[in-house]
Coordinates of N, CA and C and ligand atoms in Angstrom, one line a residue:
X14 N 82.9 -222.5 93.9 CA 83.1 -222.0 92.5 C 82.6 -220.6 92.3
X15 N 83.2 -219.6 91.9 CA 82.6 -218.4 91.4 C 81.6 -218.0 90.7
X16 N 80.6 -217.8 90.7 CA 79.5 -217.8 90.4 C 79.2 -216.5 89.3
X17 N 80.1 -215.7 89.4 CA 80.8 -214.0 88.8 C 81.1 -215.0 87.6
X18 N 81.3 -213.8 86.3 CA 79.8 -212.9 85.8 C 78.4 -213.8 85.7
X19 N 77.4 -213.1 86.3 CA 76.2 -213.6 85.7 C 75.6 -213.7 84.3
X20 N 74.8 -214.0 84.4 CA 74.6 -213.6 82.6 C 73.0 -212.3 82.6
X21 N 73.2 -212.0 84.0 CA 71.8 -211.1 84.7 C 72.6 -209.8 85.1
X22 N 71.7 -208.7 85.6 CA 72.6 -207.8 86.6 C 72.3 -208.7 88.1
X23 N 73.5 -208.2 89.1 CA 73.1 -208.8 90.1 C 72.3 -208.4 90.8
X24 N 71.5 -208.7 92.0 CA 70.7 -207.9 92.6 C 71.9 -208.0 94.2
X25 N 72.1 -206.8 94.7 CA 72.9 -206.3 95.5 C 71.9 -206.0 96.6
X26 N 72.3 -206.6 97.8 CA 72.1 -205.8 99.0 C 72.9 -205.3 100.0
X27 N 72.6 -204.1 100.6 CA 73.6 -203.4 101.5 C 72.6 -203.4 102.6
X28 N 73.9 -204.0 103.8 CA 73.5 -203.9 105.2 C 74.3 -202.5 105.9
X29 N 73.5 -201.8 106.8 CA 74.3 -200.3 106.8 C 73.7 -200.3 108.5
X30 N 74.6 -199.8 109.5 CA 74.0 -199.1 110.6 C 74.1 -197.7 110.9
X31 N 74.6 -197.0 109.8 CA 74.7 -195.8 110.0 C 74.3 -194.7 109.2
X32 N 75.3 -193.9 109.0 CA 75.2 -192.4 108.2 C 74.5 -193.3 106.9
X33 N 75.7 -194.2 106.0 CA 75.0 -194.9 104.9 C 75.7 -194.0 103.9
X34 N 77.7 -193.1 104.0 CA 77.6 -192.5 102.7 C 77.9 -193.5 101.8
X35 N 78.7 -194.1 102.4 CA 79.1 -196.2 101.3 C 78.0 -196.2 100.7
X36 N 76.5 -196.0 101.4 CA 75.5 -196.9 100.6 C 75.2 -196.2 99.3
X37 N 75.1 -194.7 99.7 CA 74.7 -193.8 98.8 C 75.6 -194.0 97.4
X38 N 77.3 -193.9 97.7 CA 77.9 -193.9 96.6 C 77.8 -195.3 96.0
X39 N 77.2 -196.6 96.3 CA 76.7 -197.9 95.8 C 75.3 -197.2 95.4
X40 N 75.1 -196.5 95.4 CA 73.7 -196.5 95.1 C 73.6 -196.1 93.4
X41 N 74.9 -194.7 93.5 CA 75.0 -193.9 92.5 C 75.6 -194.9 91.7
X42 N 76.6 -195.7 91.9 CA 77.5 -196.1 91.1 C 76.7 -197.4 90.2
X43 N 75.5 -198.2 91.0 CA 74.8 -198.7 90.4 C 73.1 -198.9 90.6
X44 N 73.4 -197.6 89.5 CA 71.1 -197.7 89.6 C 70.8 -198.5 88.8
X45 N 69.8 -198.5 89.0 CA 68.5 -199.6 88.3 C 68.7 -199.8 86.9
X46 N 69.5 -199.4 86.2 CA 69.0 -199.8 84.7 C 70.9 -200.6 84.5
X47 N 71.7 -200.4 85.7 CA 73.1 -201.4 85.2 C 73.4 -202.6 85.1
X48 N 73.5 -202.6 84.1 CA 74.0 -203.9 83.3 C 74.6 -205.0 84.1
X49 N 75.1 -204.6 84.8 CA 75.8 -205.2 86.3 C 75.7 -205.6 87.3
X50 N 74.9 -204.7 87.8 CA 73.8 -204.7 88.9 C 73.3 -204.1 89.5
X51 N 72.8 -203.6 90.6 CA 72.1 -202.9 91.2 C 71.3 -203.2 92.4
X52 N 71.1 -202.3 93.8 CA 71.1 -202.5 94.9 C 69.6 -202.2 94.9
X53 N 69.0 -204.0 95.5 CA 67.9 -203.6 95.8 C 67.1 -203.9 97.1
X54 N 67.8 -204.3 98.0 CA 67.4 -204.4 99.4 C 68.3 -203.2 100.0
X55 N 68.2 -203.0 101.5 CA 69.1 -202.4 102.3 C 68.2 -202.5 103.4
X56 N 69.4 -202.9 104.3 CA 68.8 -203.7 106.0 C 69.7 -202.9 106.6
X57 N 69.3 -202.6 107.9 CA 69.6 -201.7 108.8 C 69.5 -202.7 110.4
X58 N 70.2 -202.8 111.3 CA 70.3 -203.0 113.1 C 69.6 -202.3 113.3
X59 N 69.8 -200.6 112.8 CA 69.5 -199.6 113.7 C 68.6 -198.7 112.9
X60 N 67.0 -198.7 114.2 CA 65.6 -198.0 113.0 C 66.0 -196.5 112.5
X61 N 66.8 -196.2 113.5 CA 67.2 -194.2 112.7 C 68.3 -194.7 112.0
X62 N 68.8 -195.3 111.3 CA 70.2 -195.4 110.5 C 69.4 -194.2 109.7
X63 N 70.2 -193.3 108.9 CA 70.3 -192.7 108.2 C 69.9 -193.3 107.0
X64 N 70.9 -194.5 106.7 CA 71.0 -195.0 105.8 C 69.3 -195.6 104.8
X65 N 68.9 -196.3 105.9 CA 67.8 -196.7 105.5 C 66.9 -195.1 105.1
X66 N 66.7 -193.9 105.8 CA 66.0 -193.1 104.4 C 66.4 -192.6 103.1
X67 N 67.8 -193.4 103.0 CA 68.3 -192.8 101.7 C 68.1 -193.7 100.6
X68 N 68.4 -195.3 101.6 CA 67.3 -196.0 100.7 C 66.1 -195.8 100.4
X69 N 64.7 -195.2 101.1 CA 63.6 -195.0 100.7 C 63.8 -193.9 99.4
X70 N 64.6 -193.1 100.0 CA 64.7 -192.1 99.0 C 65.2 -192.3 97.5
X71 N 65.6 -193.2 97.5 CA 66.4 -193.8 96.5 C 65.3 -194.9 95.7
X72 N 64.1 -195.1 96.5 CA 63.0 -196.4 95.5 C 63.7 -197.7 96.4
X73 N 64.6 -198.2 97.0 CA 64.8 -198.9 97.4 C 64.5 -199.9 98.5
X74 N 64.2 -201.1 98.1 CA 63.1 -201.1 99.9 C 64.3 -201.2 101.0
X75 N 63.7 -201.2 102.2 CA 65.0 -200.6 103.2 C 63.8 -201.1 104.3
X76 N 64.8 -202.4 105.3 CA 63.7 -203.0 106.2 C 65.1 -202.8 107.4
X77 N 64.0 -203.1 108.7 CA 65.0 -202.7 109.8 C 64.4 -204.0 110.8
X78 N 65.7 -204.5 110.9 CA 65.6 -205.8 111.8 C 66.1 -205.7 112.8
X79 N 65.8 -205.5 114.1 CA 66.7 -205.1 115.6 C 67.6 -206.3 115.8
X80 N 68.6 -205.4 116.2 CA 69.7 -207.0 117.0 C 68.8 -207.1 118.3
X81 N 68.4 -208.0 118.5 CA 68.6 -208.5 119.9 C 69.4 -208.3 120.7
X82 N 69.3 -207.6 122.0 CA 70.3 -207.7 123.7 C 70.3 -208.9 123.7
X83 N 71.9 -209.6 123.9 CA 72.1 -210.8 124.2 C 72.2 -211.8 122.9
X84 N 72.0 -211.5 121.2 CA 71.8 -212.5 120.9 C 71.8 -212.0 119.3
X85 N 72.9 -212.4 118.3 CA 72.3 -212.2 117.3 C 71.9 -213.4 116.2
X86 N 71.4 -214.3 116.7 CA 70.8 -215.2 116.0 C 69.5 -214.8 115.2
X87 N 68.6 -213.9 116.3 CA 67.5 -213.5 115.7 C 67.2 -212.3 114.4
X88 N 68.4 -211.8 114.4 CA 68.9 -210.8 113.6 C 69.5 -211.5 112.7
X89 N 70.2 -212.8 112.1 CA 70.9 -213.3 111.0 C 69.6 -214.2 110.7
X90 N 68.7 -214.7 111.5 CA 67.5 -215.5 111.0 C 66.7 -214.9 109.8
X91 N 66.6 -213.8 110.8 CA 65.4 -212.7 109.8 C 66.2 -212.3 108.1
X92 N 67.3 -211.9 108.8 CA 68.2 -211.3 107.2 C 68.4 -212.4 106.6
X93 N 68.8 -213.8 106.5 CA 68.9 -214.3 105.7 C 67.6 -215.0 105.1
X94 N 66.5 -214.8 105.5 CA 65.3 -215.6 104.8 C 65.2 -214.1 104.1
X95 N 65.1 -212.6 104.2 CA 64.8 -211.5 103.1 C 65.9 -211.8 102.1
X96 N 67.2 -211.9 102.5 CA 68.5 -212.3 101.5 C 67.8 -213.1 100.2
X97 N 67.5 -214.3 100.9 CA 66.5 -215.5 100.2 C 65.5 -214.8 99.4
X98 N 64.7 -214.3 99.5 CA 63.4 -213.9 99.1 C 63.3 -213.1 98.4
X99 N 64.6 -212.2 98.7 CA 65.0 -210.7 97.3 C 66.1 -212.1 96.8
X100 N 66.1 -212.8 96.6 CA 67.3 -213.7 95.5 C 68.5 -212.8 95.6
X101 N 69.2 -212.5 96.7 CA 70.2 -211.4 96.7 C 71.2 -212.1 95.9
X102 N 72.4 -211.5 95.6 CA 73.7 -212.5 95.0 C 74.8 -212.0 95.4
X103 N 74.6 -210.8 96.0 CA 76.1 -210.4 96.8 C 75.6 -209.3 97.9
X104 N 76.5 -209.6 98.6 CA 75.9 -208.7 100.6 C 77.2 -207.8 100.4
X105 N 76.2 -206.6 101.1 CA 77.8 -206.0 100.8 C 77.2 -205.0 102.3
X106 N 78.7 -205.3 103.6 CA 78.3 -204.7 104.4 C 78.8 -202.8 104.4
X107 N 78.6 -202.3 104.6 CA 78.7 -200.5 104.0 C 78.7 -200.0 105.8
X108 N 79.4 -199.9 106.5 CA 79.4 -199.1 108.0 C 78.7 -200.2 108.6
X109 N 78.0 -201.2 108.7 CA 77.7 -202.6 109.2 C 78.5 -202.8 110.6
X110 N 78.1 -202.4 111.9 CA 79.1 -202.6 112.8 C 78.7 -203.2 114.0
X111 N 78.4 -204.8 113.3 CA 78.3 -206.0 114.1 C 79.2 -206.9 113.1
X112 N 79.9 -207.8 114.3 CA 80.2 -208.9 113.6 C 79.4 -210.4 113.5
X113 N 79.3 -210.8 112.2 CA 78.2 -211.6 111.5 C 79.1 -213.4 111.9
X114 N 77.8 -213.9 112.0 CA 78.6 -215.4 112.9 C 78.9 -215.7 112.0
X115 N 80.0 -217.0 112.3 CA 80.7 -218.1 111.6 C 79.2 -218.7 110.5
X116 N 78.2 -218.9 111.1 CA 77.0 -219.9 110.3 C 76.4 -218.9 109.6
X117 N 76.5 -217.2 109.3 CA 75.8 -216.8 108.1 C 77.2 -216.5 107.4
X118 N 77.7 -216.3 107.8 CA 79.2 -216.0 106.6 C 79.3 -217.3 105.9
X119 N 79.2 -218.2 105.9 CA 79.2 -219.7 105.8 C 78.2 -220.0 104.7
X120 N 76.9 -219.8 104.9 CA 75.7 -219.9 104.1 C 76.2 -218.5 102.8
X121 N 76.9 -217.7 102.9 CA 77.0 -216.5 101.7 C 78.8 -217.1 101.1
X122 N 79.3 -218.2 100.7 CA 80.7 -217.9 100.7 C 80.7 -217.3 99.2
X123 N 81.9 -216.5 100.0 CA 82.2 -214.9 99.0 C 81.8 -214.2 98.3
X124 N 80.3 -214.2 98.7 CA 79.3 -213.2 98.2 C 79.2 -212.2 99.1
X125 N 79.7 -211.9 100.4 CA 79.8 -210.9 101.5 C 81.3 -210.1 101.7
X126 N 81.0 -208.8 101.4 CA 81.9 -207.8 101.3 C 81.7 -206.7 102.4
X127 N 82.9 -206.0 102.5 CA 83.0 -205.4 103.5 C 84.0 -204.3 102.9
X128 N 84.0 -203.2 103.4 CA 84.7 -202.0 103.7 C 85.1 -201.2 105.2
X129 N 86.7 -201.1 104.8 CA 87.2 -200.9 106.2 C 88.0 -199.5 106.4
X130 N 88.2 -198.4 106.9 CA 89.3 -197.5 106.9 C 90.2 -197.5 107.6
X131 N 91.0 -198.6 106.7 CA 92.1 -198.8 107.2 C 93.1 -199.6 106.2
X132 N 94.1 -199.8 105.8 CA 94.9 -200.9 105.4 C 95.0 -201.8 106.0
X133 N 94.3 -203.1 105.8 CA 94.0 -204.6 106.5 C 95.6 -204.9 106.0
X134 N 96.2 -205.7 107.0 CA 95.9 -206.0 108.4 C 96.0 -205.0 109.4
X135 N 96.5 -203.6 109.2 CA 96.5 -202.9 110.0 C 95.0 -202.3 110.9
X136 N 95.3 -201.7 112.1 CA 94.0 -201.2 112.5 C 92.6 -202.1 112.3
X137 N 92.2 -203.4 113.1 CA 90.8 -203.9 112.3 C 89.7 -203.2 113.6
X138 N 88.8 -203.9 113.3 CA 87.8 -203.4 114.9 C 87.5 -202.0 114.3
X139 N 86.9 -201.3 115.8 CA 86.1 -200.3 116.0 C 87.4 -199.0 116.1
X140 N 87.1 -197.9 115.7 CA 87.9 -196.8 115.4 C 89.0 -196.6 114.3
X141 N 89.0 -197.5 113.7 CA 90.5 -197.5 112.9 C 91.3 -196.4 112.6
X142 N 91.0 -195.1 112.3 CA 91.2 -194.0 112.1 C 91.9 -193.1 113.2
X143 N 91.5 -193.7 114.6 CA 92.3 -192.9 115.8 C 93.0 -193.8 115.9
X144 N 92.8 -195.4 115.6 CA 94.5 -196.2 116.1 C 95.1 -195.5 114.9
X145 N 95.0 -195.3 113.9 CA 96.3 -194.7 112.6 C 96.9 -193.6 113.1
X146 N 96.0 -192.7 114.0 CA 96.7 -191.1 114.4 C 97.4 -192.0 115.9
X147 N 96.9 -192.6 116.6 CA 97.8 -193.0 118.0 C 98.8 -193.6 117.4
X148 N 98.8 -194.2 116.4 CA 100.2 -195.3 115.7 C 101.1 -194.6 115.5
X149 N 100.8 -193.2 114.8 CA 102.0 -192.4 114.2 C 102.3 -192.9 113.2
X150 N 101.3 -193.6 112.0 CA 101.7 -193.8 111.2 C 101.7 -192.7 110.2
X151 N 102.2 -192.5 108.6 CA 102.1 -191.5 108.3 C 101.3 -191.8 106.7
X152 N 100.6 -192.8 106.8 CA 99.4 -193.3 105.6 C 98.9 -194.5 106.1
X153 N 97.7 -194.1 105.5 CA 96.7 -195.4 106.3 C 96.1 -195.0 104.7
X154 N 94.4 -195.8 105.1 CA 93.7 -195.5 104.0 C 92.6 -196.6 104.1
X155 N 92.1 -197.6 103.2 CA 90.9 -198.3 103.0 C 90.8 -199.6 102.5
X156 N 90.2 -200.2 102.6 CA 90.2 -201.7 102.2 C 89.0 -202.0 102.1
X157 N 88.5 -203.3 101.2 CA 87.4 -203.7 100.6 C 88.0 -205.0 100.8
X158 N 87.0 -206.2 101.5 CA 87.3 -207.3 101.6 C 86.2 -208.5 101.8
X159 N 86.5 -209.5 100.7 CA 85.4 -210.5 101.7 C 85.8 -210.7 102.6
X160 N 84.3 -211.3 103.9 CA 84.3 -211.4 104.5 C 84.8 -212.7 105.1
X161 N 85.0 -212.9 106.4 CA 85.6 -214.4 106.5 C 84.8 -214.2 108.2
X162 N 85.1 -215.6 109.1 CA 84.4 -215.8 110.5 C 85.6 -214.5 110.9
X163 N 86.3 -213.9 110.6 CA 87.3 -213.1 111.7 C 86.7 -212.0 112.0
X164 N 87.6 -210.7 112.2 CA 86.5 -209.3 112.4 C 88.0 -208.8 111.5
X165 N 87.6 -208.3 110.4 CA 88.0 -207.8 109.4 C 89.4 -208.4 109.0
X166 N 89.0 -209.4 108.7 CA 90.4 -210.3 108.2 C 90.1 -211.4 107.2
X167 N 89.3 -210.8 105.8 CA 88.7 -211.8 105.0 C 89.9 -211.5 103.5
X168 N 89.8 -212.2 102.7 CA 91.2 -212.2 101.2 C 90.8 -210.8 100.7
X169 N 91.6 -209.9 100.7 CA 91.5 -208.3 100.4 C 91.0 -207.8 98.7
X170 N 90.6 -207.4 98.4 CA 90.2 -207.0 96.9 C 90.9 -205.7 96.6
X171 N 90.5 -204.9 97.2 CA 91.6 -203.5 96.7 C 91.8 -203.2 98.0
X172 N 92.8 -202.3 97.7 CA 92.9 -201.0 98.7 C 93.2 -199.6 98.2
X173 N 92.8 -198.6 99.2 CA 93.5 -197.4 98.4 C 94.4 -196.2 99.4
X174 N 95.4 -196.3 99.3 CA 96.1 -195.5 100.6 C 96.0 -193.4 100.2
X175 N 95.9 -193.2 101.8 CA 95.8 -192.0 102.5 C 96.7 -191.6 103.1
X176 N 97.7 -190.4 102.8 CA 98.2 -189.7 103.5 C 97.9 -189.1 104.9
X177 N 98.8 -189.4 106.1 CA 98.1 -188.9 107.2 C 99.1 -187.2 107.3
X178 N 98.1 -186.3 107.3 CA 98.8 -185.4 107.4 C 99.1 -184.9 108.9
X179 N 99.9 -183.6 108.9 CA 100.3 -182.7 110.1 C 99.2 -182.4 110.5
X180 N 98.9 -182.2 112.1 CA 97.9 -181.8 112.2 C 96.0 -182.5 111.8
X181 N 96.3 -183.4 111.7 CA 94.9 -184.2 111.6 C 94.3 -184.8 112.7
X182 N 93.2 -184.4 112.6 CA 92.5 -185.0 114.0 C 91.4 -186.3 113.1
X183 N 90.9 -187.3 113.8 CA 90.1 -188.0 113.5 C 89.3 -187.9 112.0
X184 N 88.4 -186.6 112.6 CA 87.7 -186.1 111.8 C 88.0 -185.8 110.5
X185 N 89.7 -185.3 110.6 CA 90.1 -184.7 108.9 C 90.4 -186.0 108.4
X186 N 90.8 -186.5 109.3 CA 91.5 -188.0 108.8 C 90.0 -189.0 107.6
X187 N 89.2 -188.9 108.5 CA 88.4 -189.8 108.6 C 87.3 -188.7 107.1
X188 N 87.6 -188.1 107.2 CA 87.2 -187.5 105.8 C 87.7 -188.3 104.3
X189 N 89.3 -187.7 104.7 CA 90.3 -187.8 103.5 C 89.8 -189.0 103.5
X190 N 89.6 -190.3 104.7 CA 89.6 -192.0 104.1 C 88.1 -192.3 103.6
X191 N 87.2 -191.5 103.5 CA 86.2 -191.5 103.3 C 86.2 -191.5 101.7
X192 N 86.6 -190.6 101.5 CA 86.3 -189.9 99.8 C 87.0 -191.0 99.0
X193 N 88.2 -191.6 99.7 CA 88.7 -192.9 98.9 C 87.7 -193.9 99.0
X194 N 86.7 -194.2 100.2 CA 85.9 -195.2 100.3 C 84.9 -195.0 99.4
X195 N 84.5 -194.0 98.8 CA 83.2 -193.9 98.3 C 83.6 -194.1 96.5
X196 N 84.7 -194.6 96.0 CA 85.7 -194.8 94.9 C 85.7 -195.9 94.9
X197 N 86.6 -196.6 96.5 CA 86.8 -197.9 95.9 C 85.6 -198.9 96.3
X198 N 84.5 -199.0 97.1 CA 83.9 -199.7 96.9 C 83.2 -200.1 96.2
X199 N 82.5 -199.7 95.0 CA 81.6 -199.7 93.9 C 82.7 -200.3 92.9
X200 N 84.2 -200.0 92.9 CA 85.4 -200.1 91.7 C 85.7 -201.9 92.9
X201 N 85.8 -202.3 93.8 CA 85.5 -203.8 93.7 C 84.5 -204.2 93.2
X202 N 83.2 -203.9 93.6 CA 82.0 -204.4 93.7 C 82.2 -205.4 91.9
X203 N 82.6 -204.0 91.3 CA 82.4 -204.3 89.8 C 83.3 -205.2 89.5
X204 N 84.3 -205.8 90.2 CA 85.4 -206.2 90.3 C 84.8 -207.7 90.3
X205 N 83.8 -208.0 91.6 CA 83.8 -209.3 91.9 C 82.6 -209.5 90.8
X206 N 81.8 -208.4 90.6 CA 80.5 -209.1 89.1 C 81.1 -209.7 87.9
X207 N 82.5 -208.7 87.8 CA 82.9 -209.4 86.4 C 83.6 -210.8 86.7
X208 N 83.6 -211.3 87.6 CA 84.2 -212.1 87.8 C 85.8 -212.7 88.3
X209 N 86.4 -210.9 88.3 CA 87.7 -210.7 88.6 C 88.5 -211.2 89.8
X210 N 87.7 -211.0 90.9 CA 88.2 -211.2 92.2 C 87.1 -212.3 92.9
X211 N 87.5 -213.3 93.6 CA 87.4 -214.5 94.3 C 88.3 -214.9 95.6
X212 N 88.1 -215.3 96.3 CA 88.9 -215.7 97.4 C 89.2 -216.6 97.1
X213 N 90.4 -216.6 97.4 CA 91.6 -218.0 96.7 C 92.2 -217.2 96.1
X214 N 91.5 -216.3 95.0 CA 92.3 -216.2 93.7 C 92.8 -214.6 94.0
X215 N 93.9 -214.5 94.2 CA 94.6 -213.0 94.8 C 94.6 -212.3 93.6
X216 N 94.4 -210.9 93.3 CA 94.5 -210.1 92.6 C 95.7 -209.3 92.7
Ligands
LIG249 C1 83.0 -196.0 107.0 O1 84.2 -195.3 107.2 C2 83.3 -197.5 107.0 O2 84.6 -197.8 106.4 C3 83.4 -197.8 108.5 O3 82.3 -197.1 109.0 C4 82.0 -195.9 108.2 C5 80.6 -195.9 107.7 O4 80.3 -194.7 107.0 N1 83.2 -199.2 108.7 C6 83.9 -199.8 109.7 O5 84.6 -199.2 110.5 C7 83.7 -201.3 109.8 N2 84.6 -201.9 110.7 P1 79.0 -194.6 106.2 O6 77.8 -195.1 107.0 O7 78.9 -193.2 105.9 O8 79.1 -195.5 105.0

């Protein structure tokens, strides 16, 4: 059952292994005083993510849990008892680039979000942006989705498409799909608080 709208803001956590601009524009789009919600954990794989000092910088607490070589049991143990403990109510993964087991996707259903640069089902996995220039396609763009046991194949919430122009390498590509991502993830986020979007229920 959907649990959207609360009659609280929610409390939002972002898992990030990287740069962290997803997190930032989640950060902007809901600070501390919205009505809606707002992001108050952020977990990191990785101790230099970026992301986690933007969480400090931001008031945010920001803890860093190593994957284990060999194993990520010990890495979904740890995050899901902080998940617990901050009373999270929606995961939202932001550049997150491990895939999460069948048994924690399971324990969160459709409270765990994801962002992709790409139009799902097109391009999933690692790179999406160089399979769109190897494809020869001529628009790609971004997707926001729960999460499901697949690797990037959970019931879609938005999308927003990108022109691939002449002349684009990765980099420019991977810009243009960027500036869409930093739009539409916060414009689901708000989507699944109000209660709008649920898996099952297609938008
Ligand atoms: C974003 O482009 C995001 O869509 C992508 O990683 C980048 C993270 O950037 N995620 C994936 O490819 C997941 N399969 P950020 O750290 O600046 O938000």
């Amino acid at each position: 059952m959907n649990p959207f709208p609360l009659e609280r803001p929610a409390r939002l956590a972002v898992l990030a292994s990287g740069r962290g601009s997803n997190l930032e524009a989640l950060l902007k789009a809901f600070p501390p005083d919205d009505p809606l919600g707002r992001v108050v954990l952020v977990v990191s794989d990785r101790r230099q993510a970026l992301a986690l000092q933007k969480a400090v910088q931001a008031g945010v607490e920001a803890v860093y849990i190593p994957w284990p070589k060999g194993g990520r049991a010990q890495f979904e143990e740890a995050a899901l008892q902080l998940l617990q403990a901050h009373r999270i109510d929606l995961v939202l993964l932001a550049g997150f680039m491990r895939l999460l087991s069948p048994g924690f996707v399971a324990a969160w259903p459709g409270r765990i979000l994801n962002i992709h640069p790409s139009l799902l089902p097109q391009f999933p996995g690692l790179h999406a942006q160089r399979q769109a220039l190897k494809a020869g396609v001529r628009e790609t763009g971004c997707t926001v989705h729960f999460v499901d046991e697949g690797m990037d194949t959970g019931p879609i919430i938005l999308q927003r498409r990108v022109p691939v122009l002449p002349g684009d390498t990765e980099e420019s590509l991977s810009a243009r799909i960027l500036a869409e991502e930093h739009q539409a993830y916060p414009e689901a986020v708000r989507r699944v608080l109000r209660g709008e979007a649920w898996p099952g229920s297609r938008i």
